[in-house]
Amino acid sequence: MRPLPETPLASLWRPALMITLLLWLLTGLAYPLLTTAVAHVLFPYQAQGSLLRKEGKVVGSRLIGQAFTSPRYFHPRPSATSPESYNAAQSSGSNLGPTNARLIQAVQERVRQYRQENGLGDGVPVPVDAVTASGSGLDPDISLANTQLQAARVAKARGIPLERVRQLIREHIRPRQFGLLGEPRVNVLELNLALDGLR
Amino acid sequence: MLAGVVQILIVLILMTGLAALVGGYLARVFTLPGHWALERLTYRLLGIDPVEKMSWQRYASALVLTNLLMMLLGYLLLRLQGWLPLNPGHLPPQSPDLAFNTAASFVTNTNWQSYAGETSLSNFSQMAVITFLMFVSAATGLAAGGAFIRALSRAGFAAIGNFWVDLTRVTYRVLLPLSFVLAVVYVQQGVPQTLSAGVLATTLEGAPQQIVLGPVASLESIKHIGTNGGGFFNTNAAHPYENPTPLTNALHILAMLLIPSALTYTFGSMLVRRRQGWLFFGTFLVLFVGFLALVYTAEQRGNPLLSKVGADQSLTAGQSGGNLEGKELRFGIAQTSLFITTTTAATTGSVNAMHDSLTPLGGLVPLAQMMLNVVFGGEGVGFINLVQYVILAVFIIGLMVGRTPEFLGKKLEAKEVSLTTLALLAHPASILGFTALALVWPGALSSLGNPGAHGFSEVLYAYTSGTANNGSAFAGLNANTPFYNTTLGLAMLFGRFLTLLPMLAVAGSLAAKRSLPQTAGSFSTETGLFGGVLVLVILIVGGLTFFPALALGPIVEHLQMLAGKTF
């Protein structure tokens, strides 16, 4: 075995310091700033958060869910953010475990409320997305089953034909990406914006 | 279910193809003699000679010293946050224990977060501390992985490479270009990338909604390519800005698996033992698919307690069903399960669902994978962990058939086996030791977010995640206390360096040995038989070590859930 030349450990200080500073400048500053510049040239809309505007004012982001309580709007999934639901400055899930009584009680209460709001009988099963809090607390989507059960309430509150609302839902179904990835879903904010746009 | 299985198959097939492609490229990065002009400039700045050959001791000293300086820089910047730019929200500095925890977490490639990103880090810190440490910790791991493989390929020559060259090359040739391209794709899909801190929207119902923005995409790409895992936002890749579409979700998964899976090919390529490389890949894949099947079925079946109170968890034409508490609708159960399995296999630690709300068996999967710490594994170190188990398997086979154990034509002797055992034992000692400490430490249990067996799982998960340098959490646990910040910080440092350093020593020792000729008596490590023994050794050693802890947590909770018991 060939012996390696003995080099003093002190000779490591300079390269260690220099590479720390160099990589800090390159990866901590130059890289994110360059990416920001390129993103703003290529995809300015997405780079700034995919914001939706109505009459010039920002009404939200198409990617971020928001709270709806009026019967005239489709309701999103429950959200566990605090202090209020759909707080987009503090994302959070409930982090309740599967055997936590607080989780079961919360779901039971949401089931009761959902049935009541939508005029469903006691035994009717409620789509699971309508009664469980999402991971981020900002989930923008609901399931097709969930929209179908809410459609009658929305139509009645707005005094428009049920078929018109169902038609709107069909137009807003987002299928699996490339027909393969993810799950079919409906974006609540976009659907509600479209409802407001009906005349 | 078919649609789900198809999505999973597509991702796994792509991963296999990319492993060969990227693995071959990495082999060239680790072996080609030429330097880029930019690299030569870097070496001149560093004042080093790129042809210097380092012993494992010198390589390890350079690695530890550099990591120490980087951690110190990160710590200082976090402590000074209040006086630094790009902080329109006037966020205060992190406390000393939190800043120690954060710096230790990101320099060890763990990315455990005791803080919520959007409420405690300025955009400057997200870039200059978090993104920076993500790059260098990934580069460190990958450099070490490359040096380790290089050492295995040597015979009779104790040098394992040059740390400065490895670190520079993997940053310039692999991590920076890949991250940049992926970040741009992420932006196209909807991930924000801006220096603005956010906007105030007025919702359709007239309420104000503060939407936090920032340089998310540039962090997101290195977070996954570097198997880092720390989120820009509190809810990580469950947040629609970090993971807006099923495509970004699939790309996150592929990015996490990219380098850990490619290194098996790099190994096969650099040692000219392609069969051995694919055998390791296959070993990883068998374990991966097994764990994936468990979490997928558990989550799709859902929580019977929720069905009892009226929630419909069945899979129908109108919904994907399953246990959706803590999950995002756009991914569904298939892509969520695949993400959970990937993030704890590749020890990334980003999450696209809240692991605390998984069904008990669903939650067992991430825990078990981090305990084994060997299914693909983190940037560079995953491969090193696999070799630990290989050495152990060869040793056990050697004992059974009564021959001197051999691996890659080298005799394994007392020195290598003891060092490997030290590395293998450091892992459970840290996990179980710290968990036990937390259970008896005054006040530590008041951090629990859930009662019953699940509360125990939260603590066990925290130290498993920290030691495995994963970083995901059962996030109900409030870990931002001096006790947890300090002990988790230590667990992360132990987990990183008490595995890496002994294994570099093993590599150095093997590199110095001469190759023995292959004889009829040598036990080949390239056969399916060896692959099977390896999987069994991993499962038996891991199982014997951790089964009691798992029985007290997720397994007992599963039985309680089936019995309809709540807490």
Coordinates of C-alpha atoms in Angstrom, one line a residue, chain A residues 68-191:
Chain A
F68 CA -67.6 30.2 2.0
T69 CA -70.6 30.0 4.4
S70 CA -73.4 31.6 2.4
P71 CA -75.9 29.0 1.0
R72 CA -75.5 30.9 -2.4
Y73 CA -72.0 29.5 -2.7
F74 CA -70.5 26.1 -2.9
H75 CA -68.7 25.3 0.4
P76 CA -65.1 24.1 0.5
R77 CA -63.7 21.4 2.7
P78 CA -63.3 22.0 6.5
S79 CA -60.1 23.8 7.3
A80 CA -58.0 23.5 10.5
T81 CA -56.1 26.8 10.2
S82 CA -56.3 29.3 13.0
P83 CA -57.5 31.7 14.2
E84 CA -60.0 31.5 11.3
S85 CA -60.4 28.8 8.7
Y86 CA -58.6 29.3 5.3
N87 CA -56.0 31.5 6.9
A88 CA -53.5 31.7 4.0
A89 CA -50.8 33.2 6.2
Q90 CA -50.7 30.2 8.5
S91 CA -51.3 26.9 6.8
S92 CA -52.1 24.0 9.1
G93 CA -53.8 20.6 9.3
S94 CA -55.7 19.4 12.3
N95 CA -53.0 16.8 13.2
L96 CA -55.7 14.8 15.0
G97 CA -54.9 11.1 15.2
P98 CA -57.3 8.5 13.9
T99 CA -58.5 7.4 17.4
N100 CA -58.7 10.9 18.8
A101 CA -62.3 11.5 20.2
R102 CA -62.0 15.2 19.1
L103 CA -61.6 14.1 15.5
I104 CA -64.6 11.7 15.6
Q105 CA -66.8 14.3 17.3
A106 CA -65.8 17.0 14.8
V107 CA -66.6 14.8 11.9
Q108 CA -69.9 13.8 13.5
E109 CA -70.9 17.4 13.9
R110 CA -69.9 18.3 10.3
V111 CA -71.9 15.4 9.0
R112 CA -75.0 16.6 10.9
Q113 CA -74.5 20.2 9.7
Y114 CA -73.9 19.1 6.1
R115 CA -77.1 17.0 6.0
Q116 CA -79.0 19.9 7.5
E117 CA -77.7 22.5 5.1
N118 CA -78.3 20.4 2.1
G119 CA -81.6 18.8 3.1
L120 CA -80.3 15.3 3.3
G121 CA -81.9 12.5 5.4
D122 CA -80.3 11.1 8.5
G123 CA -78.9 8.0 6.9
V124 CA -77.4 9.6 3.8
P125 CA -73.6 9.0 3.8
V126 CA -71.7 12.3 3.3
P127 CA -68.6 12.4 1.0
V128 CA -65.6 12.2 3.2
D129 CA -63.9 15.3 1.7
A130 CA -66.8 17.4 3.0
V131 CA -66.3 16.4 6.6
T132 CA -62.5 16.1 7.0
A133 CA -60.0 18.9 7.3
S134 CA -57.4 19.0 4.5
G135 CA -53.6 18.8 5.0
S136 CA -52.9 22.4 4.3
G137 CA -56.2 23.9 5.5
L138 CA -56.2 25.6 2.1
D139 CA -57.4 22.8 -0.2
P140 CA -59.0 24.6 -3.2
D141 CA -60.9 21.6 -4.4
I142 CA -63.9 19.4 -3.6
S143 CA -65.0 16.1 -5.0
L144 CA -67.6 15.6 -7.7
A145 CA -69.9 13.8 -5.3
N146 CA -69.6 16.7 -2.9
T147 CA -70.7 19.3 -5.6
Q148 CA -73.6 17.1 -6.6
L149 CA -75.0 17.1 -3.1
Q150 CA -74.6 20.9 -2.7
A151 CA -76.1 21.8 -6.1
A152 CA -79.8 21.8 -5.1
R153 CA -79.1 24.1 -2.2
V154 CA -77.1 26.6 -4.3
A155 CA -79.8 26.6 -7.1
K156 CA -82.5 27.2 -4.5
A157 CA -80.7 30.0 -2.8
R158 CA -80.0 31.7 -6.1
G159 CA -83.4 31.0 -7.6
I160 CA -81.9 29.4 -10.7
P161 CA -82.8 26.1 -12.3
L162 CA -80.9 23.1 -10.8
E163 CA -79.9 22.0 -14.3
R164 CA -78.1 25.3 -14.8
V165 CA -76.0 24.7 -11.7
R166 CA -75.2 21.1 -12.7
Q167 CA -74.2 22.4 -16.2
L168 CA -71.8 24.8 -14.5
I169 CA -70.3 22.1 -12.4
R170 CA -69.7 19.9 -15.5
E171 CA -67.9 22.8 -17.1
H172 CA -65.6 23.1 -14.1
I173 CA -64.7 19.5 -13.5
R174 CA -60.9 19.3 -13.6
P175 CA -60.1 15.8 -14.9
R176 CA -57.0 13.8 -14.0
Q177 CA -53.9 15.6 -15.4
F178 CA -53.0 14.1 -18.8
G179 CA -55.9 11.7 -18.1
L180 CA -53.7 9.9 -15.6
L181 CA -52.4 11.8 -12.6
G182 CA -54.3 12.8 -9.5
E183 CA -58.1 12.7 -9.0
P184 CA -60.9 14.5 -10.8
R185 CA -62.1 17.5 -8.8
V186 CA -63.8 20.9 -8.8
N187 CA -62.1 24.2 -7.9
V188 CA -64.5 25.9 -5.5
L189 CA -63.4 29.5 -6.0
E190 CA -63.6 29.2 -9.8
L191 CA -67.0 27.6 -9.6

